[in-house]
Structure formats: structure tokens, C-alpha cells
C-alpha positions in Angstrom: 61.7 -81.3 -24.5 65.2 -81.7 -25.3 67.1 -79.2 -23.3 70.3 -78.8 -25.4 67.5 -78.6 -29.0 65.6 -75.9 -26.7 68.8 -73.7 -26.0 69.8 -74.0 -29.4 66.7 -73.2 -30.8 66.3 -70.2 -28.4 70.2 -69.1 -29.5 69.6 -68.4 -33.2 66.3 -66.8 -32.4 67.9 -64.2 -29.9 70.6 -63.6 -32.6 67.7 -62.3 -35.0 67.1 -59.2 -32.6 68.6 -56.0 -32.7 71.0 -56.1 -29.7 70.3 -60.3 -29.1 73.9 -60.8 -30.2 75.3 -58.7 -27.8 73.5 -59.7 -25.1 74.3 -63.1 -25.8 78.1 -62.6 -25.7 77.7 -60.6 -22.3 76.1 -63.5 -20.7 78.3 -66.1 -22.4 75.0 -67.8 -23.3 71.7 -67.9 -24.6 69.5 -65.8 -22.3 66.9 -67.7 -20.4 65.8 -65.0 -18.0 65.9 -67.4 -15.2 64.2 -65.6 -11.7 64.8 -62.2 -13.5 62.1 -60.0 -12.4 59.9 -58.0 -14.2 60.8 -54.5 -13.0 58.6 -52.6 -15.9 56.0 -53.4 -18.0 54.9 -50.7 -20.6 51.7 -51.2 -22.7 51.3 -48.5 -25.4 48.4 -49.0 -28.2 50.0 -46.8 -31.0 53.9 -46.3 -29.7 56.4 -49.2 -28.9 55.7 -50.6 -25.4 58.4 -51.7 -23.2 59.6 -54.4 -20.7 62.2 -54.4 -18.2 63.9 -57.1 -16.8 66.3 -56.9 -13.6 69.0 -60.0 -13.9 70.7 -60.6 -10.7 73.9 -61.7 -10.9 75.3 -65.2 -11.4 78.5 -67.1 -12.5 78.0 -69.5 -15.7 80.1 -72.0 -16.8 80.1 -73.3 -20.3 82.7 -75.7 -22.0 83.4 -75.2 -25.7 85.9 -76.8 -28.0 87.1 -78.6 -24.9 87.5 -75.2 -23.0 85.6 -74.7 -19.5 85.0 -71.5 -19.2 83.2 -69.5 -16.3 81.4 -66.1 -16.9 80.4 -63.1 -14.1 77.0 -62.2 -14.8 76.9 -58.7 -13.4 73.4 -56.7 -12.2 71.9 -55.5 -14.9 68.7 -54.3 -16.0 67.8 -55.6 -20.1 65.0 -53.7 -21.8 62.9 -55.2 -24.5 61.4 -53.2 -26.9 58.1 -54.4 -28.7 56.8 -53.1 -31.7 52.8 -53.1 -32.3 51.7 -55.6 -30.1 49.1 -58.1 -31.4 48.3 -60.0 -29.1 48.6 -60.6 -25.2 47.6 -62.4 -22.5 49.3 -61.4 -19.5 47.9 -62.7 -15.5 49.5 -62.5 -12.0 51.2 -59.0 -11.9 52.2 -57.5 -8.4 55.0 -56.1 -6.4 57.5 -58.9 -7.1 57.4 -60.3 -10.9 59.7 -63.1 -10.7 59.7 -65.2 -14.1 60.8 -68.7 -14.5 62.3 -68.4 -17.5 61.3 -66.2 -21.0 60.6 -68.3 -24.3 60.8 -66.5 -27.2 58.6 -67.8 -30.6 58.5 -66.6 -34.3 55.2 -65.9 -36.1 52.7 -68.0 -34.9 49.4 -67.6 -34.2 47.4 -69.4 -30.5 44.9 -71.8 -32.5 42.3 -71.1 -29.5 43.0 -66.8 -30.0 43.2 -66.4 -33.9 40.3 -64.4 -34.2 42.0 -62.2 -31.6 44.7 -60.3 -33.1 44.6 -57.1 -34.3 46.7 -58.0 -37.5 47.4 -60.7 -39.7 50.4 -63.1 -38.0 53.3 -62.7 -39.8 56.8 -65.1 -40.1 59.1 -62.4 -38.5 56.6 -61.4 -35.8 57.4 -62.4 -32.1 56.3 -63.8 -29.8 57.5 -64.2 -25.5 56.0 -66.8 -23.4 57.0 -65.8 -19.6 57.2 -68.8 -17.7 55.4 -68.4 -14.2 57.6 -68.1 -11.1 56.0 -65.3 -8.6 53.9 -62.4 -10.0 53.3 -61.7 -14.1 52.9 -64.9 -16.4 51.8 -65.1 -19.7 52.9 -64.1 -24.0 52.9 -61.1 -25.3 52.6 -61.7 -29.6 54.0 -58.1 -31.3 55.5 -57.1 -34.8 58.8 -56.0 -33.8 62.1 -56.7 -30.9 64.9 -55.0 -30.1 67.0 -55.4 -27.1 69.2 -53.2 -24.8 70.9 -53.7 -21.9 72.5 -51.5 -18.8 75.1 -52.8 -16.1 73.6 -51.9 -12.2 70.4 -52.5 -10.6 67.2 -50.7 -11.6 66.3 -47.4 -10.3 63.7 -48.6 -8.0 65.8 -51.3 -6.8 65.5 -52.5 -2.6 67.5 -54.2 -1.1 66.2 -57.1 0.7 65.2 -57.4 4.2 
């Protein structure tokens, strides 16, 4: 896969959720997730469920228009918001859910799990593929996505030894 197609692809789909924008001009780039760990994950059958993802921080440098420019990532914790969830298949969870990176999809159904979601697939659903690093792997297919974000470290957070 072409790596510039996939982070522009990824952009303008992160732009289509509620708080994507501003996330996006925080980090001063598409967000990939890259070894952000899984602090939360909330599974509700009739209420929104939730995930939250602890970013450590980093220093990116991008060049636009001719420009280098570098950009502090600080701590932060971003919380995903799902809206009826689908579909899922999630494997691996434990102590420490490091992801390789988070893909996010629009409103397509798994061929091999059609018969498997509790609603008719829709164009505006989404769906998030976390790629496997240490702990939970696996999508998570729901109706709905909004994003919001806090600077620090999560409320649980320890230091490492």
C-alpha cells in the first residue's frame, strides 16, 4: 500500500468526525495511533460505548509548501465515542494494549461476517481496524464517531519501572 495514498485517505476520513479536525491540527497530522495504548474500552449494547487511547508524546516533523515544520505532541488521552456498534471482533486484551496503528473504514461490510451484524451496513457507518502491537487487536463496525481529546496522562497512568 502506498503510504502517502494511505495517509491521505485516512486524513479526509478523520475530518468527517466530530472533533477529527481538531485533533488533526493538534497533532499536525493525520492520526495513526502509533504504540498508543488502549487505556479503556467500553462496550454498551443500547448506550454509546467508548474507547480511550493514551498517546505518549512525540515530536513530528512535516514539510508543507516548502516549510519544515516540527510539532510537540504532548500526553494526552483521545476518547472515541461509538454510536450503536454493529459489529466487532476484538482478541488479545490485557494489562498493556499497545496498538500498532488504528485504521479507520467507511461503511463496509466483512464479506466472511455479513450475516453478522445487527443492522443493515450503511455508507456513513464506521468502521476501526486496530492494528496488533501488544494486548487488544481487532475492528470494531458502529453507526456513529465522535472524538475528544484531553492534554495529561490517564488517570490510572504508572509510570514505568
Amino acid at each position: 500500500l502506498d503510504w502517502q495514498r494511505w495517509h491521505d485517505e485516512q486524513t479526509d476520513l478523520w475530518n468527517t468526525v466530530p472533533g477529527g479536525a481538531e485533533l488533526i491540527a493538534l497533532l499536525g497530522k493525520c492520526p495513526s495511533f502509533h504504540d498508543g495504548e488502549i487505556v479503556q474500552l467500553t462496550l454498551n449494547r443500547r448506550a454509546n460505548s467508548g474507547i480511550e487511547i493514551h498517546i505518549f508524546p512525540d515530536i513530528t516533523s512535516s514539510k508543507k509548501d516548502g516549510v519544515q515544520k516540527q510539532n510537540t505532541i504532548p500526553n494526552m488521552v483521545v476518547t472515541l465515542t461509538l454510536g450503536p456498534i454493529l459489529h466487532l471482533q476484538l482478541d488479545g486484551f490485557s494489562a498493556q494494549n499497545v496498538i500498532g496503528n488504528l485504521t479507520l473504514a467507511r461503511g463496509k461490510a466483512r464479506l466472511d461476517q455479513e450475516n453478522s451484524y445487527s443492522g443493515k451496513v450503511e455508507a456513513t457507518d464506521y468502521e476501526l481496524e486496530f492494528e496488533p502491537c501488544f494486548g487488544v487487536d481487532g475492528w470494531i463496525h458502529t453507526r456513529s464517531l465522535s472524538i475528544s481529546f484531553k492534554i495529561g496522562k490517564p488517570s490510572d497512568y504508572l509510570p514505568p519501572t
